[in-house]
Amino acid sequence: MEQQKIINKTIDFVKETLQDTESGHDWWHTYRVWKLSKHIAKTENADNFIVELGALLHDIADSKFHDKNENIGPKKAEEFLKTLNLDSNIIEQIKNIISNISFRTRNETTFKSVELDIIQDADRLDALGAIGIARAFNFGGHKNNTIYNPYIKPNTNMTKEEYKMRDKPTINHFYEKLLLLKDLMNTKGGQKIAEQRHAFMEQYLTEFYNEWEGKS
Ligand code: ADP
Ligand code: NI
């Protein structure tokens, strides 16, 4: 099967699989990560086919299972890709991308690939900028968190348990996670986009505090 046809079939499969997913990791998140991965790949020496398939399949597992069973994503992707008779070497690469995208920074794995670097950057970049701000307030609203509380200070040294409780004002999430992401980029292209989106968020925060105090 030609590559474009495989990509189209993968798009259909991902759309269908993610149809009931919460909005933070729905098809449109995958769509943005896919588009941005292709963009970043232009200035990297990467296999574009792997980049596209990896990006499309990176969040294929139901997020309910994400923390509990990290094998579900790679397994789902493998089962699907096998129906397209893809080369086992390609399937292996995609599985490695899916299982390593979220905990690579913790040095828990030795798997490395430029395609993974690109997709991981694109995935993190979707938490930054205008989209990132929208996702953060959407998440906070879903948890019934306040948007901001000047008495509750951000805490960047949270334990895993504290982080999971997530009962903090949404603005704190900017300091606890979003503004730290620009220093975690793998690729030059990702770094550049992160800096732009970071600057936009800082500008947003300045405006936010001004409005909070009735200054503008
Ligand atoms: P991922 O690991 O894919 O980023 P998360 O569930 O941590 O998954 O985040 C999904 C989206 O929700 C991201 O845009 C993230 O910034 C946002 N988010 C996560 N935790 C919080 C929080 N405590 N407050 C506001 N937004 C959050
Ligand atoms: Ni993702």
PDB file of C-alpha atoms and ligand atoms in Angstrom:
ATOM      1  CA  MET A   1       0.000   0.000   0.000  1.00  0.00           C
ATOM      2  CA  GLU A   2       1.360   3.429  -0.792  1.00  0.00           C
ATOM      3  CA  GLN A   3       2.369   5.661   2.113  1.00  0.00           C
ATOM      4  CA  GLN A   4      -0.304   8.323   1.613  1.00  0.00           C
ATOM      5  CA  LYS A   5      -3.016   5.680   1.669  1.00  0.00           C
ATOM      6  CA  ILE A   6      -1.611   4.262   4.918  1.00  0.00           C
ATOM      7  CA  ILE A   7      -1.622   7.730   6.462  1.00  0.00           C
ATOM      8  CA  ASN A   8      -5.229   8.319   5.380  1.00  0.00           C
ATOM      9  CA  LYS A   9      -6.302   5.002   6.857  1.00  0.00           C
ATOM     10  CA  THR A  10      -4.469   5.867  10.069  1.00  0.00           C
ATOM     11  CA  ILE A  11      -6.285   9.216  10.266  1.00  0.00           C
ATOM     12  CA  ASP A  12      -9.637   7.416   9.953  1.00  0.00           C
ATOM     13  CA  PHE A  13      -8.644   4.886  12.617  1.00  0.00           C
ATOM     14  CA  VAL A  14      -7.473   7.559  15.069  1.00  0.00           C
ATOM     15  CA  LYS A  15     -10.565   9.767  14.554  1.00  0.00           C
ATOM     16  CA  GLU A  16     -12.805   6.808  15.154  1.00  0.00           C
ATOM     17  CA  THR A  17     -10.879   5.571  18.207  1.00  0.00           C
ATOM     18  CA  LEU A  18     -10.699   8.987  19.878  1.00  0.00           C
ATOM     19  CA  GLN A  19     -14.281  10.011  19.280  1.00  0.00           C
ATOM     20  CA  ASP A  20     -15.351   9.842  22.934  1.00  0.00           C
ATOM     21  CA  THR A  21     -12.085  11.085  24.427  1.00  0.00           C
ATOM     22  CA  GLU A  22     -12.029  14.114  26.737  1.00  0.00           C
ATOM     23  CA  SER A  23     -11.138  17.331  24.930  1.00  0.00           C
ATOM     24  CA  GLY A  24      -7.551  17.563  26.230  1.00  0.00           C
ATOM     25  CA  HIS A  25      -6.535  14.520  24.205  1.00  0.00           C
ATOM     26  CA  ASP A  26      -9.159  14.345  21.501  1.00  0.00           C
ATOM     27  CA  TRP A  27      -8.656  14.005  17.746  1.00  0.00           C
ATOM     28  CA  TRP A  28      -7.966  17.727  17.450  1.00  0.00           C
ATOM     29  CA  HIS A  29      -5.055  17.502  19.877  1.00  0.00           C
ATOM     30  CA  THR A  30      -3.663  14.698  17.728  1.00  0.00           C
ATOM     31  CA  TYR A  31      -4.361  16.741  14.600  1.00  0.00           C
ATOM     32  CA  ARG A  32      -2.334  19.681  15.960  1.00  0.00           C
ATOM     33  CA  VAL A  33       0.539  17.447  17.078  1.00  0.00           C
ATOM     34  CA  TRP A  34       0.564  15.787  13.647  1.00  0.00           C
ATOM     35  CA  LYS A  35       0.622  19.131  11.794  1.00  0.00           C
ATOM     36  CA  LEU A  36       3.289  20.601  14.043  1.00  0.00           C
ATOM     37  CA  SER A  37       5.419  17.449  13.886  1.00  0.00           C
ATOM     38  CA  LYS A  38       5.416  17.669  10.086  1.00  0.00           C
ATOM     39  CA  HIS A  39       6.425  21.312  10.351  1.00  0.00           C
ATOM     40  CA  ILE A  40       9.315  20.640  12.754  1.00  0.00           C
ATOM     41  CA  ALA A  41      10.441  17.646  10.673  1.00  0.00           C
ATOM     42  CA  LYS A  42      11.165  19.920   7.717  1.00  0.00           C
ATOM     43  CA  THR A  43      14.355  21.118   9.368  1.00  0.00           C
ATOM     44  CA  GLU A  44      15.366  17.764  10.850  1.00  0.00           C
ATOM     45  CA  ASN A  45      16.876  14.762   9.211  1.00  0.00           C
ATOM     46  CA  ALA A  46      13.926  12.498   9.918  1.00  0.00           C
ATOM     47  CA  ASP A  47      11.824   9.827   8.238  1.00  0.00           C
ATOM     48  CA  ASN A  48       8.625  11.745   7.475  1.00  0.00           C
ATOM     49  CA  PHE A  49       6.504   8.640   7.214  1.00  0.00           C
ATOM     50  CA  ILE A  50       7.482   7.567  10.745  1.00  0.00           C
ATOM     51  CA  VAL A  51       6.928  11.117  12.001  1.00  0.00           C
ATOM     52  CA  GLU A  52       3.408  11.188  10.578  1.00  0.00           C
ATOM     53  CA  LEU A  53       2.396   7.736  11.787  1.00  0.00           C
ATOM     54  CA  GLY A  54       3.960   8.260  15.220  1.00  0.00           C
ATOM     55  CA  ALA A  55       2.260  11.637  15.695  1.00  0.00           C
ATOM     56  CA  LEU A  56      -1.107  10.296  14.575  1.00  0.00           C
ATOM     57  CA  LEU A  57      -0.895   7.326  16.921  1.00  0.00           C
ATOM     58  CA  HIS A  58       0.854   8.933  19.914  1.00  0.00           C
ATOM     59  CA  ASP A  59      -2.284   9.245  22.087  1.00  0.00           C
ATOM     60  CA  ILE A  60      -4.189   6.287  20.721  1.00  0.00           C
ATOM     61  CA  ALA A  61      -4.655   4.674  24.127  1.00  0.00           C
ATOM     62  CA  ASP A  62      -7.637   5.736  26.148  1.00  0.00           C
ATOM     63  CA  SER A  63      -6.191   8.339  28.532  1.00  0.00           C
ATOM     64  CA  LYS A  64      -7.966   6.645  31.452  1.00  0.00           C
ATOM     65  CA  PHE A  65      -5.406   3.892  31.106  1.00  0.00           C
ATOM     66  CA  HIS A  66      -2.427   6.135  30.455  1.00  0.00           C
ATOM     67  CA  ASP A  67      -1.028   6.154  33.952  1.00  0.00           C
ATOM     68  CA  LYS A  68      -2.026   2.619  34.733  1.00  0.00           C
ATOM     69  CA  ASN A  69      -1.018   0.595  31.712  1.00  0.00           C
ATOM     70  CA  GLU A  70       1.413   2.097  29.278  1.00  0.00           C
ATOM     71  CA  ASN A  71       1.314  -0.977  27.051  1.00  0.00           C
ATOM     72  CA  ILE A  72      -2.171  -0.326  25.766  1.00  0.00           C
ATOM     73  CA  GLY A  73      -1.175   2.401  23.302  1.00  0.00           C
ATOM     74  CA  PRO A  74       1.650   0.478  21.617  1.00  0.00           C
ATOM     75  CA  LYS A  75      -0.489  -2.645  21.489  1.00  0.00           C
ATOM     76  CA  LYS A  76      -3.444  -0.890  19.863  1.00  0.00           C
ATOM     77  CA  ALA A  77      -1.130   0.723  17.322  1.00  0.00           C
ATOM     78  CA  GLU A  78       0.537  -2.606  16.561  1.00  0.00           C
ATOM     79  CA  GLU A  79      -2.760  -4.392  16.009  1.00  0.00           C
ATOM     80  CA  PHE A  80      -3.909  -1.647  13.685  1.00  0.00           C
ATOM     81  CA  LEU A  81      -0.658  -1.361  11.715  1.00  0.00           C
ATOM     82  CA  LYS A  82      -0.558  -5.128  11.247  1.00  0.00           C
ATOM     83  CA  THR A  83      -3.875  -4.966   9.419  1.00  0.00           C
ATOM     84  CA  LEU A  84      -2.127  -2.706   6.894  1.00  0.00           C
ATOM     85  CA  ASN A  85       0.715  -5.213   6.472  1.00  0.00           C
ATOM     86  CA  LEU A  86       3.348  -2.710   7.506  1.00  0.00           C
ATOM     87  CA  ASP A  87       6.936  -3.744   7.855  1.00  0.00           C
ATOM     88  CA  SER A  88       7.698  -5.043  11.359  1.00  0.00           C
ATOM     89  CA  ASN A  89      10.633  -2.656  11.629  1.00  0.00           C
ATOM     90  CA  ILE A  90       8.299   0.311  11.097  1.00  0.00           C
ATOM     91  CA  ILE A  91       5.784  -1.067  13.596  1.00  0.00           C
ATOM     92  CA  GLU A  92       8.584  -1.419  16.175  1.00  0.00           C
ATOM     93  CA  GLN A  93       9.625   2.213  15.702  1.00  0.00           C
ATOM     94  CA  ILE A  94       6.062   3.456  16.142  1.00  0.00           C
ATOM     95  CA  LYS A  95       5.560   1.337  19.261  1.00  0.00           C
ATOM     96  CA  ASN A  96       8.759   2.738  20.750  1.00  0.00           C
ATOM     97  CA  ILE A  97       7.634   6.283  20.020  1.00  0.00           C
ATOM     98  CA  ILE A  98       4.259   5.764  21.702  1.00  0.00           C
ATOM     99  CA  SER A  99       5.697   4.111  24.789  1.00  0.00           C
ATOM    100  CA  ASN A 100       8.485   6.645  25.257  1.00  0.00           C
ATOM    101  CA  ILE A 101       6.823   9.942  24.428  1.00  0.00           C
ATOM    102  CA  SER A 102       5.650  10.789  27.925  1.00  0.00           C
ATOM    103  CA  PHE A 103       8.440   9.676  30.233  1.00  0.00           C
ATOM    104  CA  ARG A 104      11.547  10.160  28.199  1.00  0.00           C
ATOM    105  CA  THR A 105      12.885  12.990  30.337  1.00  0.00           C
ATOM    106  CA  ARG A 106      13.102  10.760  33.360  1.00  0.00           C
ATOM    107  CA  ASN A 107      15.782   8.665  31.740  1.00  0.00           C
ATOM    108  CA  GLU A 108      13.737   5.541  32.178  1.00  0.00           C
ATOM    109  CA  THR A 109      14.560   4.383  28.713  1.00  0.00           C
ATOM    110  CA  THR A 110      17.432   4.132  26.315  1.00  0.00           C
ATOM    111  CA  PHE A 111      15.306   4.424  23.186  1.00  0.00           C
ATOM    112  CA  LYS A 112      16.188   7.455  21.111  1.00  0.00           C
ATOM    113  CA  SER A 113      15.094   8.601  17.696  1.00  0.00           C
ATOM    114  CA  VAL A 114      14.859  11.918  15.935  1.00  0.00           C
ATOM    115  CA  GLU A 115      11.240  11.098  15.081  1.00  0.00           C
ATOM    116  CA  LEU A 116      10.456  10.681  18.791  1.00  0.00           C
ATOM    117  CA  ASP A 117      12.276  13.955  19.540  1.00  0.00           C
ATOM    118  CA  ILE A 118      10.091  15.773  17.017  1.00  0.00           C
ATOM    119  CA  ILE A 119       6.770  14.316  18.145  1.00  0.00           C
ATOM    120  CA  GLN A 120       7.576  14.833  21.815  1.00  0.00           C
ATOM    121  CA  ASP A 121       8.346  18.497  21.100  1.00  0.00           C
ATOM    122  CA  ALA A 122       5.102  18.924  19.159  1.00  0.00           C
ATOM    123  CA  ASP A 123       3.120  17.245  21.950  1.00  0.00           C
ATOM    124  CA  ARG A 124       4.643  19.525  24.583  1.00  0.00           C
ATOM    125  CA  LEU A 125       4.190  22.581  22.374  1.00  0.00           C
ATOM    126  CA  ASP A 126       0.445  21.913  22.303  1.00  0.00           C
ATOM    127  CA  ALA A 127       0.455  22.821  26.018  1.00  0.00           C
ATOM    128  CA  LEU A 128       1.981  26.234  25.194  1.00  0.00           C
ATOM    129  CA  GLY A 129       0.796  29.410  23.485  1.00  0.00           C
ATOM    130  CA  ALA A 130      -2.799  30.299  22.687  1.00  0.00           C
ATOM    131  CA  ILE A 131      -3.857  26.663  22.457  1.00  0.00           C
ATOM    132  CA  GLY A 132      -2.001  25.798  25.642  1.00  0.00           C
ATOM    133  CA  ILE A 133      -3.777  28.577  27.534  1.00  0.00           C
ATOM    134  CA  ALA A 134      -7.141  27.365  26.214  1.00  0.00           C
ATOM    135  CA  ARG A 135      -6.346  23.782  27.205  1.00  0.00           C
ATOM    136  CA  ALA A 136      -5.242  24.818  30.683  1.00  0.00           C
ATOM    137  CA  PHE A 137      -8.429  26.770  31.453  1.00  0.00           C
ATOM    138  CA  ASN A 138     -10.504  24.030  29.923  1.00  0.00           C
ATOM    139  CA  PHE A 139      -8.820  21.488  32.198  1.00  0.00           C
ATOM    140  CA  GLY A 140      -9.216  23.772  35.215  1.00  0.00           C
ATOM    141  CA  GLY A 141     -12.889  24.358  34.434  1.00  0.00           C
ATOM    142  CA  HIS A 142     -13.481  20.654  34.133  1.00  0.00           C
ATOM    143  CA  LYS A 143     -11.963  20.169  37.618  1.00  0.00           C
ATOM    144  CA  ASN A 144     -13.901  23.151  38.933  1.00  0.00           C
ATOM    145  CA  ASN A 145     -10.632  24.881  39.856  1.00  0.00           C
ATOM    146  CA  THR A 146     -10.498  28.640  40.318  1.00  0.00           C
ATOM    147  CA  ILE A 147      -8.772  30.615  37.550  1.00  0.00           C
ATOM    148  CA  TYR A 148      -6.513  32.494  39.973  1.00  0.00           C
ATOM    149  CA  ASN A 149      -6.073  33.038  43.673  1.00  0.00           C
ATOM    150  CA  PRO A 150      -3.318  35.440  44.745  1.00  0.00           C
ATOM    151  CA  TYR A 151      -3.142  33.746  48.169  1.00  0.00           C
ATOM    152  CA  ILE A 152      -2.273  30.318  46.738  1.00  0.00           C
ATOM    153  CA  LYS A 153       1.283  30.458  45.455  1.00  0.00           C
ATOM    154  CA  PRO A 154       2.623  28.173  42.720  1.00  0.00           C
ATOM    155  CA  ASN A 155       4.724  25.268  43.930  1.00  0.00           C
ATOM    156  CA  THR A 156       7.350  23.890  41.571  1.00  0.00           C
ATOM    157  CA  ASN A 157       8.550  21.240  44.012  1.00  0.00           C
ATOM    158  CA  MET A 158       5.346  19.270  44.229  1.00  0.00           C
ATOM    159  CA  THR A 159       5.448  15.579  44.946  1.00  0.00           C
ATOM    160  CA  LYS A 160       3.691  13.315  42.448  1.00  0.00           C
ATOM    161  CA  GLU A 161       0.732  13.048  44.828  1.00  0.00           C
ATOM    162  CA  GLU A 162       0.402  16.810  45.200  1.00  0.00           C
ATOM    163  CA  TYR A 163       0.647  17.231  41.421  1.00  0.00           C
ATOM    164  CA  LYS A 164      -2.104  14.670  40.901  1.00  0.00           C
ATOM    165  CA  MET A 165      -4.459  16.428  43.295  1.00  0.00           C
ATOM    166  CA  ARG A 166      -4.582  19.341  40.867  1.00  0.00           C
ATOM    167  CA  ASP A 167      -6.840  21.457  43.039  1.00  0.00           C
ATOM    168  CA  LYS A 168      -4.768  24.542  42.340  1.00  0.00           C
ATOM    169  CA  PRO A 169      -5.758  27.717  40.538  1.00  0.00           C
ATOM    170  CA  THR A 170      -5.158  27.317  36.817  1.00  0.00           C
ATOM    171  CA  ILE A 171      -2.707  30.243  36.713  1.00  0.00           C
ATOM    172  CA  ASN A 172      -0.406  28.229  38.986  1.00  0.00           C
ATOM    173  CA  HIS A 173      -0.162  25.535  36.357  1.00  0.00           C
ATOM    174  CA  PHE A 174       1.665  28.063  34.153  1.00  0.00           C
ATOM    175  CA  TYR A 175       4.480  28.288  36.729  1.00  0.00           C
ATOM    176  CA  GLU A 176       4.428  24.662  37.773  1.00  0.00           C
ATOM    177  CA  LYS A 177       4.601  23.235  34.276  1.00  0.00           C
ATOM    178  CA  LEU A 178       3.938  25.356  31.188  1.00  0.00           C
ATOM    179  CA  LEU A 179       6.678  27.953  31.617  1.00  0.00           C
ATOM    180  CA  LEU A 180       9.217  25.188  32.254  1.00  0.00           C
ATOM    181  CA  LEU A 181       8.606  23.396  28.970  1.00  0.00           C
ATOM    182  CA  LYS A 182      10.678  25.649  26.740  1.00  0.00           C
ATOM    183  CA  ASP A 183      13.863  24.339  28.349  1.00  0.00           C
ATOM    184  CA  LEU A 184      12.909  20.759  27.602  1.00  0.00           C
ATOM    185  CA  MET A 185      12.789  20.925  23.805  1.00  0.00           C
ATOM    186  CA  ASN A 186      14.745  18.320  21.847  1.00  0.00           C
ATOM    187  CA  THR A 187      14.954  19.983  18.448  1.00  0.00           C
ATOM    188  CA  LYS A 188      16.109  23.407  17.260  1.00  0.00           C
ATOM    189  CA  GLY A 189      12.798  24.003  15.469  1.00  0.00           C
ATOM    190  CA  GLY A 190      10.834  22.990  18.574  1.00  0.00           C
ATOM    191  CA  GLN A 191      12.979  25.306  20.692  1.00  0.00           C
ATOM    192  CA  LYS A 192      12.217  28.258  18.430  1.00  0.00           C
ATOM    193  CA  ILE A 193       8.459  27.688  18.508  1.00  0.00           C
ATOM    194  CA  ALA A 194       8.587  27.135  22.280  1.00  0.00           C
ATOM    195  CA  GLU A 195      10.281  30.506  22.747  1.00  0.00           C
ATOM    196  CA  GLN A 196       7.569  32.260  20.720  1.00  0.00           C
ATOM    197  CA  ARG A 197       4.757  30.544  22.584  1.00  0.00           C
ATOM    198  CA  HIS A 198       6.484  31.134  25.918  1.00  0.00           C
ATOM    199  CA  ALA A 199       6.780  34.856  25.199  1.00  0.00           C
ATOM    200  CA  PHE A 200       3.097  34.964  24.256  1.00  0.00           C
ATOM    201  CA  MET A 201       2.157  33.343  27.587  1.00  0.00           C
ATOM    202  CA  GLU A 202       4.283  35.810  29.535  1.00  0.00           C
ATOM    203  CA  GLN A 203       2.552  38.654  27.733  1.00  0.00           C
ATOM    204  CA  TYR A 204      -0.785  37.022  28.525  1.00  0.00           C
ATOM    205  CA  LEU A 205       0.105  36.788  32.227  1.00  0.00           C
ATOM    206  CA  THR A 206       1.115  40.451  32.380  1.00  0.00           C
ATOM    207  CA  GLU A 207      -2.211  41.440  30.862  1.00  0.00           C
ATOM    208  CA  PHE A 208      -4.018  39.044  33.212  1.00  0.00           C
ATOM    209  CA  TYR A 209      -2.526  40.610  36.387  1.00  0.00           C
ATOM    210  CA  ASN A 210      -3.151  44.110  35.098  1.00  0.00           C
ATOM    211  CA  GLU A 211      -6.783  43.310  34.487  1.00  0.00           C
ATOM    212  CA  TRP A 212      -7.024  41.537  37.863  1.00  0.00           C
ATOM    213  CA  GLU A 213      -5.991  44.720  39.648  1.00  0.00           C
ATOM    214  CA  GLY A 214      -8.114  46.981  37.483  1.00  0.00           C
ATOM    215  CA  LYS A 215      -5.065  48.576  35.917  1.00  0.00           C
ATOM    216  CA  SER A 216      -6.065  48.272  32.301  1.00  0.00           C
TER     217      SER A 216
HETATM  218  P1  ADP B   1      -0.109  15.528  28.821  1.00  0.00           P
HETATM  219  O1  ADP B   1       0.866  14.677  29.561  1.00  0.00           O
HETATM  220  O2  ADP B   1      -0.558  14.965  27.518  1.00  0.00           O
HETATM  221  O3  ADP B   1       0.299  16.981  28.708  1.00  0.00           O
HETATM  222  P2  ADP B   1      -2.015  16.240  30.894  1.00  0.00           P
HETATM  223  O4  ADP B   1      -3.261  15.517  31.245  1.00  0.00           O
HETATM  224  O5  ADP B   1      -0.984  16.491  31.948  1.00  0.00           O
HETATM  225  O6  ADP B   1      -1.427  15.455  29.677  1.00  0.00           O
HETATM  226  O7  ADP B   1      -2.400  17.649  30.273  1.00  0.00           O
HETATM  227  C1  ADP B   1      -3.374  17.832  29.314  1.00  0.00           C
HETATM  228  C2  ADP B   1      -3.634  19.328  29.174  1.00  0.00           C
HETATM  229  O8  ADP B   1      -4.193  19.805  30.386  1.00  0.00           O
HETATM  230  C3  ADP B   1      -2.353  20.149  28.945  1.00  0.00           C
HETATM  231  O9  ADP B   1      -2.616  21.225  28.082  1.00  0.00           O
HETATM  232  C4  ADP B   1      -2.003  20.623  30.336  1.00  0.00           C
HETATM  233  O10 ADP B   1      -1.290  21.852  30.344  1.00  0.00           O
HETATM  234  C5  ADP B   1      -3.366  20.784  30.957  1.00  0.00           C
HETATM  235  N1  ADP B   1      -3.288  20.569  32.410  1.00  0.00           N
HETATM  236  C6  ADP B   1      -2.775  19.512  33.071  1.00  0.00           C
HETATM  237  N2  ADP B   1      -2.828  19.697  34.404  1.00  0.00           N
HETATM  238  C7  ADP B   1      -3.393  20.919  34.596  1.00  0.00           C
HETATM  239  C8  ADP B   1      -3.733  21.720  35.741  1.00  0.00           C
HETATM  240  N3  ADP B   1      -3.503  21.292  36.978  1.00  0.00           N
HETATM  241  N4  ADP B   1      -4.307  22.923  35.544  1.00  0.00           N
HETATM  242  C9  ADP B   1      -4.539  23.371  34.298  1.00  0.00           C
HETATM  243  N5  ADP B   1      -4.250  22.681  33.178  1.00  0.00           N
HETATM  244  C10 ADP B   1      -3.690  21.473  33.318  1.00  0.00           C
HETATM  245 NI    NI B   2      -0.495  14.136  23.259  1.00  0.00          NI
END
